[in-house]
């Protein structure tokens, strides 16, 4: 079974509007962390935001926020006020057993976001 | 802001040759990783490294691959006898605590 599922292979959003990128996960470990990365066309992986399974509040970082719904096992990324530079591939990832920092990240298949002027 | 640095950014090699991909992790980080991304596909874990030894590896990381930390700063991935299917973007990542893994800009390996 897939541990991380991103059901939207591609999305369009109008500049200055908000967009939500979906991510669902599957784990039986009570301790896990969820991550979002941005991969522009240049190829690098840019860390955006992190949510721990025990965190009481949804994570926010500037225009990025994470809509964490633990019971539904979803961790959707919300980008507010989209900019042209937000056009990129976005990956959701999970680390299980988050107290052990050495555990690997498992990635979803990604969502390609295209921002229209 | 400290960052993970990878060299080269792009390497073209002939099938059967050996390549070494280099990474300089963030200096106070303790765990190091190699991931690979075949064009258009998801990012796949290869290996994690802690305290100068491999802590975890995937089934992709077979005898063709090896990792080393030859000195206090560099972290290398060696691929012996490269195959066409080794063509991919290879990412190095490092982490200190439990939050976030910081990735380098990647090395695009093309095997011809």
Coordinates of N, CA and C in Angstrom, one line a residue:
Chain A
X1 N 0.8 -1.2 0.0 CA 0.0 0.0 0.0 C 0.9 1.2 0.0
X2 N 0.4 2.3 -0.7 CA 1.1 3.5 -0.7 C 1.1 4.2 0.6
X3 N 2.3 4.7 1.1 CA 2.3 5.4 2.3 C 1.9 6.8 2.2
X4 N 2.2 7.4 1.1 CA 1.9 8.8 0.8 C 1.2 8.9 -0.6
X5 N 0.0 9.5 -0.6 CA -0.7 9.6 -1.8 C -1.1 11.0 -2.1
X6 N -0.7 11.4 -3.3 CA -1.0 12.8 -3.8 C -1.9 12.5 -5.0
X7 N -3.2 12.8 -4.9 CA -4.1 12.4 -6.0 C -4.2 13.4 -7.2
X8 N -3.6 14.6 -7.0 CA -3.7 15.6 -8.1 C -2.4 15.6 -8.8
X9 N -2.3 15.0 -10.0 CA -1.0 15.1 -10.7 C -0.7 16.5 -11.2
X10 N -1.7 17.3 -11.5 CA -1.5 18.6 -12.0 C -2.6 19.5 -11.6
X11 N -2.3 20.8 -11.3 CA -3.3 21.8 -10.9 C -3.0 23.1 -11.5
X12 N -4.0 23.9 -11.8 CA -3.9 25.3 -12.2 C -4.5 26.2 -11.1
X13 N -3.9 27.3 -10.9 CA -4.4 28.3 -10.0 C -4.2 29.7 -10.6
X14 N -5.1 30.6 -10.4 CA -4.9 31.9 -10.9 C -4.0 32.7 -9.9
X15 N -3.1 33.5 -10.5 CA -2.3 34.3 -9.6 C -3.1 35.0 -8.6
X16 N -2.5 35.1 -7.4 CA -3.1 35.8 -6.2 C -4.2 35.0 -5.5
X17 N -4.6 33.9 -6.1 CA -5.6 33.1 -5.4 C -4.9 32.0 -4.5
X18 N -5.7 31.4 -3.6 CA -5.2 30.4 -2.8 C -5.4 29.0 -3.5
X19 N -4.6 28.1 -3.1 CA -4.7 26.7 -3.7 C -4.4 25.7 -2.6
X20 N -5.0 24.6 -2.7 CA -4.8 23.5 -1.7 C -4.3 22.3 -2.5
X21 N -3.2 21.7 -2.0 CA -2.6 20.5 -2.6 C -2.8 19.4 -1.6
X22 N -3.4 18.3 -2.1 CA -3.8 17.2 -1.3 C -2.7 16.2 -1.0
X23 N -2.8 15.7 0.2 CA -1.8 14.6 0.6 C -2.5 13.8 1.7
X24 N -2.6 12.5 1.4 CA -3.0 11.6 2.4 C -1.9 10.6 2.7
X25 N -1.9 10.1 3.9 CA -0.8 9.2 4.3 C -1.4 8.0 5.1
X26 N -0.5 7.0 5.2 CA -0.9 5.7 5.8 C 0.2 5.3 6.7
X27 N 0.0 5.2 8.0 CA 1.0 4.7 9.0 C 0.3 4.2 10.2
X28 N 0.9 3.2 10.9 CA 0.3 2.8 12.1 C 1.2 3.3 13.3
X29 N 2.3 4.0 12.9 CA 3.2 4.5 14.0 C 2.5 5.8 14.5
X30 N 2.4 5.9 15.9 CA 1.7 7.1 16.4 C 2.6 8.3 16.3
X31 N 3.9 8.1 16.1 CA 4.9 9.2 16.0 C 5.4 9.4 14.6
X32 N 5.0 10.4 14.0 CA 5.5 10.6 12.6 C 5.5 12.1 12.3
X33 N 6.2 12.4 11.2 CA 6.3 13.8 10.7 C 5.9 13.9 9.3
X34 N 5.3 15.0 8.9 CA 4.9 15.2 7.5 C 5.6 16.4 7.0
X35 N 6.0 16.4 5.8 CA 6.8 17.4 5.2 C 6.3 17.8 3.8
X36 N 6.5 19.0 3.4 CA 6.2 19.4 2.0 C 7.5 20.0 1.5
X37 N 7.8 19.6 0.2 CA 8.9 20.1 -0.5 C 8.4 20.7 -1.9
X38 N 9.1 21.7 -2.3 CA 8.9 22.3 -3.6 C 10.1 22.0 -4.5
X39 N 9.7 21.6 -5.8 CA 10.8 21.3 -6.7 C 10.5 22.1 -8.0
X40 N 11.2 23.2 -8.1 CA 11.1 24.0 -9.4 C 11.7 23.3 -10.5
X41 N 11.6 23.9 -11.7 CA 12.1 23.3 -12.9 C 13.6 23.1 -12.9
X42 N 14.3 23.9 -12.1 CA 15.7 23.7 -12.0 C 16.1 22.5 -11.2
X43 N 15.2 21.8 -10.5 CA 15.4 20.5 -10.0 C 15.7 20.4 -8.5
X44 N 16.1 21.5 -7.9 CA 16.4 21.3 -6.4 C 15.2 21.1 -5.6
X45 N 15.3 20.5 -4.4 CA 14.3 20.2 -3.5 C 14.3 21.2 -2.4
X46 N 13.3 22.0 -2.2 CA 13.2 23.1 -1.2 C 12.2 22.7 -0.1
X47 N 12.7 22.6 1.1 CA 11.9 22.3 2.2 C 11.0 23.5 2.5
X48 N 9.7 23.2 2.6 CA 8.7 24.3 2.9 C 8.1 24.3 4.3
X49 N 7.7 23.1 4.8 CA 6.9 23.1 6.0 C 6.9 21.7 6.6
X50 N 6.8 21.7 7.9 CA 6.8 20.4 8.7 C 5.6 20.4 9.7
X51 N 5.0 19.2 9.8 CA 4.0 19.0 10.9 C 4.3 17.7 11.6
X52 N 4.4 17.8 12.9 CA 4.6 16.6 13.7 C 3.3 16.0 14.1
X53 N 3.2 14.7 14.3 CA 2.0 14.1 14.6 C 1.4 14.5 16.0
X54 N 2.3 15.0 16.8 CA 1.8 15.4 18.2 C 1.6 16.9 18.3
X55 N 1.9 17.6 17.2 CA 1.7 19.0 17.2 C 0.2 19.4 17.3
X56 N -0.1 20.3 18.2 CA -1.5 20.6 18.5 C -2.0 21.6 17.5
X57 N -1.2 22.4 16.9 CA -1.6 23.4 15.9 C -1.1 23.1 14.5
X58 N -1.9 23.5 13.6 CA -1.4 23.4 12.2 C -0.2 24.3 11.9
X59 N 0.8 23.7 11.2 CA 2.0 24.5 10.9 C 1.7 25.6 9.9
X60 N 2.4 26.7 10.1 CA 2.4 27.8 9.1 C 3.8 28.3 8.9
X61 N 4.1 28.7 7.6 CA 5.4 29.3 7.3 C 5.1 30.3 6.2
X62 N 4.9 31.5 6.6 CA 4.7 32.6 5.6 C 3.4 32.3 4.8
X63 N 3.4 32.2 3.5 CA 2.2 31.9 2.7 C 1.8 30.4 2.7
X64 N 2.6 29.6 3.3 CA 2.3 28.2 3.4 C 1.7 27.8 4.7
X65 N 0.6 27.0 4.6 CA 0.1 26.4 5.8 C -0.3 25.0 5.6
X66 N -0.3 24.2 6.6 CA -0.6 22.8 6.5 C -1.9 22.5 7.2
X67 N -2.9 22.0 6.4 CA -4.2 21.6 7.0 C -4.1 20.2 7.4
X68 N -3.8 20.0 8.7 CA -3.5 18.7 9.2 C -4.8 18.1 9.9
X69 N -5.3 17.0 9.3 CA -6.5 16.4 9.8 C -6.1 14.9 10.2
X70 N -5.7 14.7 11.4 CA -5.1 13.5 11.9 C -6.0 12.3 11.7
X71 N -7.3 12.5 12.0 CA -8.3 11.4 12.0 C -8.5 10.9 10.5
X72 N -8.4 11.9 9.6 CA -8.5 11.5 8.2 C -7.2 11.2 7.5
X73 N -6.1 11.3 8.3 CA -4.8 11.1 7.8 C -4.5 11.9 6.5
X74 N -4.8 13.2 6.7 CA -4.5 14.1 5.5 C -3.6 15.2 6.0
X75 N -2.8 15.7 5.1 CA -1.9 16.8 5.5 C -1.8 17.7 4.2
X76 N -2.8 18.4 4.0 CA -2.9 19.2 2.7 C -2.1 20.5 2.9
X77 N -1.4 20.9 1.8 CA -0.7 22.2 1.8 C -1.6 23.2 1.2
X78 N -1.7 24.4 1.9 CA -2.4 25.5 1.4 C -1.4 26.6 1.1
X79 N -1.4 27.1 -0.1 CA -0.6 28.2 -0.5 C -1.5 29.4 -0.7
X80 N -1.3 30.5 0.0 CA -2.2 31.6 -0.1 C -1.5 32.6 -1.1
X81 N -2.4 33.4 -1.7 CA -1.9 34.5 -2.6 C -0.8 34.0 -3.6
X82 N -1.2 33.0 -4.5 CA -0.2 32.4 -5.4 C 0.5 33.4 -6.2
X83 N 1.8 33.1 -6.4 CA 2.6 33.9 -7.2 C 3.1 33.0 -8.4
X84 N 3.6 33.7 -9.5 CA 4.1 33.0 -10.6 C 5.2 32.1 -10.3
X85 N 6.0 32.5 -9.3 CA 7.2 31.7 -8.9 C 6.8 30.5 -8.1
X86 N 5.5 30.3 -7.8 CA 5.1 29.1 -7.1 C 4.9 27.9 -8.1
X87 N 4.9 28.2 -9.4 CA 4.8 27.1 -10.3 C 6.0 26.1 -10.2
X88 N 5.6 24.9 -9.8 CA 6.7 23.9 -9.5 C 6.0 22.6 -9.2
X89 N 6.8 21.6 -9.0 CA 6.3 20.3 -8.5 C 6.3 20.3 -7.0
X90 N 5.3 19.8 -6.3 CA 5.2 19.8 -4.9 C 5.1 18.4 -4.4
X91 N 6.0 18.0 -3.4 CA 6.0 16.7 -2.9 C 5.6 16.7 -1.4
X92 N 4.8 15.8 -1.1 CA 4.5 15.5 0.3 C 5.3 14.3 0.7
X93 N 5.8 14.3 2.0 CA 6.7 13.2 2.4 C 6.4 13.0 3.9
X94 N 6.8 11.8 4.3 CA 6.5 11.4 5.7 C 7.7 10.7 6.3
X95 N 8.0 10.9 7.6 CA 9.0 10.1 8.3 C 8.2 9.5 9.4
X96 N 8.3 8.2 9.5 CA 7.7 7.4 10.6 C 8.7 7.3 11.8
X97 N 8.2 7.2 13.0 CA 9.1 7.1 14.1 C 9.9 8.3 14.2
X98 N 9.2 9.5 14.3 CA 9.9 10.8 14.1 C 11.0 11.0 15.2
X99 N 10.9 10.3 16.3 CA 11.9 10.6 17.4 C 13.2 10.1 17.0
X100 N 13.3 9.2 16.0 CA 14.6 8.8 15.5 C 14.9 9.6 14.2
X101 N 15.7 10.5 14.3 CA 15.9 11.4 13.2 C 16.5 10.7 12.0
X102 N 17.1 9.6 12.2 CA 17.7 8.9 11.0 C 16.7 8.2 10.1
X103 N 15.5 8.1 10.5 CA 14.5 7.4 9.6 C 14.4 8.1 8.3
X104 N 14.2 7.4 7.3 CA 14.1 8.0 5.9 C 12.8 8.7 5.7
X105 N 12.8 9.5 4.7 CA 11.5 10.1 4.2 C 10.9 9.3 3.1
X106 N 9.6 9.1 3.1 CA 8.9 8.5 2.0 C 8.1 9.5 1.3
X107 N 8.3 9.6 0.0 CA 7.7 10.7 -0.8 C 6.4 10.2 -1.5
X108 N 5.5 11.1 -1.7 CA 4.4 10.9 -2.6 C 4.8 11.2 -4.1
X109 N 3.9 11.0 -5.0 CA 4.2 11.1 -6.4 C 4.3 12.5 -6.9
X110 N 3.8 13.5 -6.1 CA 4.0 14.9 -6.5 C 2.7 15.4 -7.2
X111 N 2.6 16.7 -7.1 CA 1.6 17.5 -7.8 C 2.3 18.6 -8.5
X112 N 2.0 18.8 -9.8 CA 2.6 19.9 -10.5 C 1.6 21.0 -10.5
X113 N 2.0 22.1 -9.9 CA 1.2 23.3 -9.8 C 1.6 24.3 -10.8
X114 N 0.7 24.9 -11.5 CA 0.9 25.9 -12.6 C 0.1 27.1 -12.2
X115 N 0.8 28.2 -12.0 CA 0.1 29.5 -11.7 C -0.1 30.3 -12.9
X116 N -1.3 30.7 -13.2 CA -1.7 31.4 -14.4 C -1.7 32.9 -14.1
X117 N -1.1 33.7 -15.0 CA -1.1 35.2 -14.7 C -2.5 35.8 -15.0
Chain B
X1 N 22.5 31.6 5.0 CA 21.9 30.4 5.6 C 22.7 29.1 5.1
X2 N 23.0 28.2 6.0 CA 23.8 27.1 5.6 C 23.0 26.2 4.7
X3 N 23.7 25.5 3.7 CA 23.0 24.7 2.8 C 23.8 23.5 2.5
X4 N 23.2 22.5 1.9 CA 23.8 21.3 1.4 C 24.3 21.5 0.0
X5 N 25.6 21.2 -0.3 CA 26.2 21.5 -1.6 C 26.5 20.2 -2.2
X6 N 26.1 20.1 -3.5 CA 26.5 18.9 -4.3 C 27.2 19.2 -5.5
X7 N 28.2 18.4 -5.8 CA 29.0 18.5 -7.1 C 29.2 17.1 -7.7
X8 N 29.2 17.1 -9.0 CA 28.9 18.2 -10.0 C 27.4 18.4 -10.1
X9 N 27.0 19.4 -10.8 CA 25.5 19.6 -10.9 C 25.0 18.6 -12.0
X10 N 25.9 18.3 -13.0 CA 25.5 17.4 -14.1 C 26.7 16.6 -14.5
X11 N 26.5 15.3 -14.6 CA 27.6 14.4 -15.0 C 27.1 13.5 -16.1
X12 N 27.8 13.4 -17.1 CA 27.6 12.4 -18.2 C 28.7 11.4 -18.2
X13 N 28.3 10.1 -18.2 CA 29.2 9.0 -18.1 C 28.9 7.9 -19.1
X14 N 29.9 7.2 -19.5 CA 29.6 6.0 -20.3 C 29.2 4.9 -19.5
X15 N 28.3 4.1 -20.1 CA 27.8 2.8 -19.4 C 29.1 2.0 -19.0
X16 N 29.0 1.5 -17.8 CA 30.1 0.6 -17.3 C 31.2 1.4 -16.5
X17 N 31.1 2.7 -16.6 CA 32.1 3.5 -15.9 C 31.7 3.7 -14.4
X18 N 32.6 4.1 -13.6 CA 32.3 4.4 -12.2 C 32.1 5.9 -12.1
X19 N 31.2 6.3 -11.2 CA 31.1 7.7 -10.9 C 31.1 7.9 -9.4
X20 N 31.5 9.1 -9.0 CA 31.5 9.5 -7.6 C 30.7 10.8 -7.5
X21 N 29.6 10.8 -6.8 CA 28.9 12.0 -6.6 C 29.2 12.6 -5.2
X22 N 29.4 13.9 -5.1 CA 29.9 14.4 -3.9 C 28.9 15.4 -3.3
X23 N 29.0 15.4 -1.9 CA 28.1 16.2 -1.2 C 28.8 16.8 0.0
X24 N 28.5 18.1 0.3 CA 29.0 18.6 1.6 C 27.7 19.0 2.4
X25 N 27.4 18.2 3.4 CA 26.2 18.4 4.2 C 26.4 19.7 5.1
X26 N 25.3 20.1 5.7 CA 25.4 21.2 6.6 C 26.2 20.8 7.8
X27 N 27.1 21.7 8.3 CA 28.2 21.3 9.1 C 27.8 20.6 10.5
X28 N 26.8 21.0 11.1 CA 26.5 20.5 12.4 C 25.4 19.4 12.3
X29 N 25.1 18.9 11.1 CA 24.1 17.9 10.9 C 24.8 16.5 11.2
X30 N 23.9 15.6 11.6 CA 24.4 14.3 12.1 C 24.0 13.1 11.2
X31 N 22.9 13.3 10.4 CA 22.5 12.2 9.6 C 22.5 12.6 8.1
X32 N 22.9 11.7 7.3 CA 23.1 12.1 5.9 C 22.4 11.0 5.0
X33 N 21.9 11.4 3.9 CA 21.1 10.6 3.1 C 21.4 10.8 1.6
X34 N 21.2 9.7 0.8 CA 21.1 9.8 -0.6 C 19.8 9.4 -1.1
X35 N 19.2 10.2 -2.0 CA 17.9 9.9 -2.6 C 18.1 10.0 -4.1
X36 N 17.2 9.3 -4.9 CA 17.3 9.4 -6.3 C 15.9 9.7 -6.9
X37 N 15.9 10.4 -8.0 CA 14.7 10.7 -8.7 C 14.9 10.4 -10.2
X38 N 14.3 9.3 -10.7 CA 14.3 9.1 -12.1 C 13.3 10.1 -12.7
X39 N 13.7 10.6 -13.9 CA 12.9 11.7 -14.5 C 11.5 11.4 -14.5
X40 N 10.7 12.4 -13.9 CA 9.2 12.3 -14.0 C 8.7 11.3 -12.9
X41 N 9.5 10.8 -12.1 CA 9.0 9.8 -11.1 C 9.2 10.4 -9.7
X42 N 8.8 9.6 -8.7 CA 8.9 10.0 -7.3 C 10.3 9.9 -6.8
X43 N 10.6 10.6 -5.7 CA 11.9 10.6 -5.1 C 12.0 9.3 -4.3
X44 N 13.1 8.6 -4.5 CA 13.3 7.3 -3.8 C 14.5 7.3 -2.9
X45 N 14.3 6.7 -1.7 CA 15.4 6.6 -0.7 C 16.4 5.6 -1.2
X46 N 17.7 5.9 -1.0 CA 18.7 5.0 -1.3 C 19.4 4.5 0.0
X47 N 19.9 5.5 0.8 CA 20.7 5.1 2.0 C 20.7 6.2 3.0
X48 N 20.8 5.8 4.3 CA 21.1 6.8 5.3 C 22.4 6.4 6.0
X49 N 23.0 7.4 6.6 CA 24.4 7.3 7.1 C 24.5 8.1 8.4
X50 N 25.0 7.4 9.4 CA 25.1 8.1 10.7 C 26.3 7.5 11.4
X51 N 27.1 8.4 12.0 CA 28.2 7.9 12.9 C 29.2 7.0 12.0
X52 N 29.4 7.5 10.8 CA 30.3 6.8 9.9 C 29.9 5.4 9.5
X53 N 28.7 5.1 9.5 CA 28.3 3.9 9.0 C 26.8 3.9 8.4
X54 N 26.5 3.0 7.6 CA 25.2 3.0 7.0 C 24.2 2.6 8.1
X55 N 23.1 3.4 8.2 CA 22.1 3.0 9.2 C 20.9 2.3 8.6
X56 N 20.6 2.7 7.3 CA 19.5 2.0 6.6 C 19.8 2.1 5.2
X57 N 19.3 1.1 4.4 CA 19.4 1.2 3.0 C 18.2 0.5 2.3
X58 N 17.9 1.0 1.1 CA 16.8 0.4 0.4 C 17.3 -0.7 -0.5
X59 N 16.3 -1.4 -1.1 CA 16.6 -2.5 -2.0 C 17.3 -2.1 -3.2
X60 N 17.1 -0.8 -3.5 CA 17.8 -0.2 -4.7 C 19.3 -0.2 -4.5
X61 N 19.7 0.0 -3.2 CA 21.1 0.2 -2.8 C 21.8 -1.1 -2.7
X62 N 22.2 -1.7 -3.9 CA 22.8 -3.0 -3.9 C 24.3 -2.8 -4.0
X63 N 25.0 -3.9 -4.3 CA 26.5 -3.9 -4.3 C 27.1 -2.9 -5.3
X64 N 26.3 -2.4 -6.2 CA 26.8 -1.4 -7.2 C 27.1 -0.1 -6.5
X65 N 26.4 0.1 -5.4 CA 26.5 1.4 -4.7 C 27.4 1.3 -3.4
X66 N 28.0 2.4 -3.1 CA 28.7 2.5 -1.8 C 28.7 4.0 -1.4
X67 N 28.8 4.2 -0.1 CA 28.9 5.6 0.4 C 30.1 5.7 1.4
X68 N 30.5 6.9 1.5 CA 31.7 7.1 2.3 C 31.7 8.5 2.8
X69 N 32.3 8.7 4.0 CA 32.6 10.1 4.5 C 34.1 10.1 4.7
X70 N 34.8 10.4 3.7 CA 36.3 10.3 3.7 C 36.9 11.3 4.6
X71 N 36.2 12.4 4.9 CA 36.8 13.4 5.9 C 35.6 14.0 6.6
X72 N 35.9 15.0 7.4 CA 34.8 15.6 8.2 C 33.7 16.3 7.5
X73 N 33.9 16.6 6.2 CA 32.9 17.4 5.6 C 32.2 16.7 4.4
X74 N 33.0 15.9 3.6 CA 32.4 15.4 2.4 C 31.6 14.1 2.7
X75 N 30.6 13.8 1.8 CA 29.8 12.6 1.9 C 29.6 12.2 0.4
X76 N 30.1 11.0 0.1 CA 30.1 10.6 -1.3 C 29.3 9.4 -1.6
X77 N 28.7 9.3 -2.8 CA 28.0 8.2 -3.3 C 28.8 7.7 -4.5
X78 N 29.2 6.4 -4.5 CA 30.0 5.8 -5.6 C 29.0 4.8 -6.3
X79 N 29.0 5.0 -7.6 CA 28.2 4.0 -8.4 C 29.2 3.3 -9.3
X80 N 29.3 2.0 -9.1 CA 30.3 1.2 -9.9 C 29.5 0.7 -11.2
X81 N 30.3 0.6 -12.3 CA 29.7 0.0 -13.5 C 28.3 0.5 -13.8
X82 N 28.2 1.8 -14.1 CA 26.9 2.4 -14.3 C 26.2 1.8 -15.4
X83 N 24.8 1.8 -15.3 CA 23.9 1.2 -16.3 C 23.0 2.4 -16.8
X84 N 22.4 2.1 -17.9 CA 21.5 3.2 -18.4 C 20.4 3.6 -17.4
X85 N 19.9 2.6 -16.7 CA 18.8 2.9 -15.8 C 19.3 3.6 -14.5
X86 N 20.6 3.9 -14.4 CA 21.1 4.7 -13.3 C 20.9 6.2 -13.6
X87 N 20.5 6.5 -14.8 CA 20.3 7.9 -15.1 C 19.2 8.5 -14.3
X88 N 19.5 9.5 -13.5 CA 18.5 10.1 -12.6 C 19.1 11.3 -12.0
X89 N 18.3 12.0 -11.2 CA 18.8 13.1 -10.3 C 19.1 12.5 -9.0
X90 N 20.3 12.7 -8.5 CA 20.7 12.2 -7.2 C 20.7 13.3 -6.2
X91 N 20.0 13.2 -5.1 CA 20.0 14.2 -4.1 C 20.7 13.7 -2.8
X92 N 21.5 14.6 -2.2 CA 22.0 14.4 -0.9 C 21.2 15.2 0.0
X93 N 21.0 14.7 1.3 CA 20.2 15.5 2.3 C 20.9 15.3 3.6
X94 N 20.7 16.2 4.5 CA 21.2 16.1 5.8 C 20.3 16.6 6.8
X95 N 20.4 16.2 8.1 CA 19.4 16.5 9.1 C 20.2 16.5 10.5
X96 N 19.8 17.4 11.3 CA 20.3 17.4 12.7 C 19.3 16.9 13.7
X97 N 18.2 17.5 13.7 CA 17.1 17.0 14.6 C 16.1 16.3 13.9
X98 N 14.9 16.3 14.4 CA 13.8 15.6 13.8 C 13.0 16.3 12.8
X99 N 13.3 17.6 12.7 CA 12.5 18.4 11.8 C 13.2 18.7 10.5
X100 N 12.6 18.3 9.4 CA 13.1 18.6 8.1 C 14.4 17.9 7.7
X101 N 14.5 17.6 6.5 CA 15.7 17.2 5.9 C 16.0 18.2 4.8
X102 N 17.2 18.7 4.8 CA 17.6 19.7 3.8 C 18.4 19.1 2.7
X103 N 17.9 19.3 1.5 CA 18.4 18.7 0.3 C 19.4 19.6 -0.4
X104 N 20.4 19.0 -1.0 CA 21.2 19.7 -2.0 C 20.5 20.0 -3.3
X105 N 21.1 20.6 -4.2 CA 20.5 21.0 -5.4 C 20.4 19.9 -6.4
X106 N 21.1 18.8 -6.1 CA 21.0 17.6 -6.9 C 22.2 17.5 -7.9
X107 N 22.5 16.2 -8.3 CA 23.4 16.0 -9.4 C 22.6 15.2 -10.4
X108 N 22.5 15.7 -11.6 CA 21.9 15.0 -12.7 C 22.9 14.1 -13.4
X109 N 22.7 12.8 -13.2 CA 23.5 11.8 -13.8 C 22.9 11.3 -15.1
X110 N 23.7 11.3 -16.2 CA 23.2 10.8 -17.5 C 24.2 9.7 -17.9
X111 N 23.7 8.5 -18.0 CA 24.5 7.4 -18.5 C 24.2 7.1 -20.0
X112 N 25.3 7.2 -20.8 CA 25.1 7.0 -22.2 C 25.7 5.7 -22.7

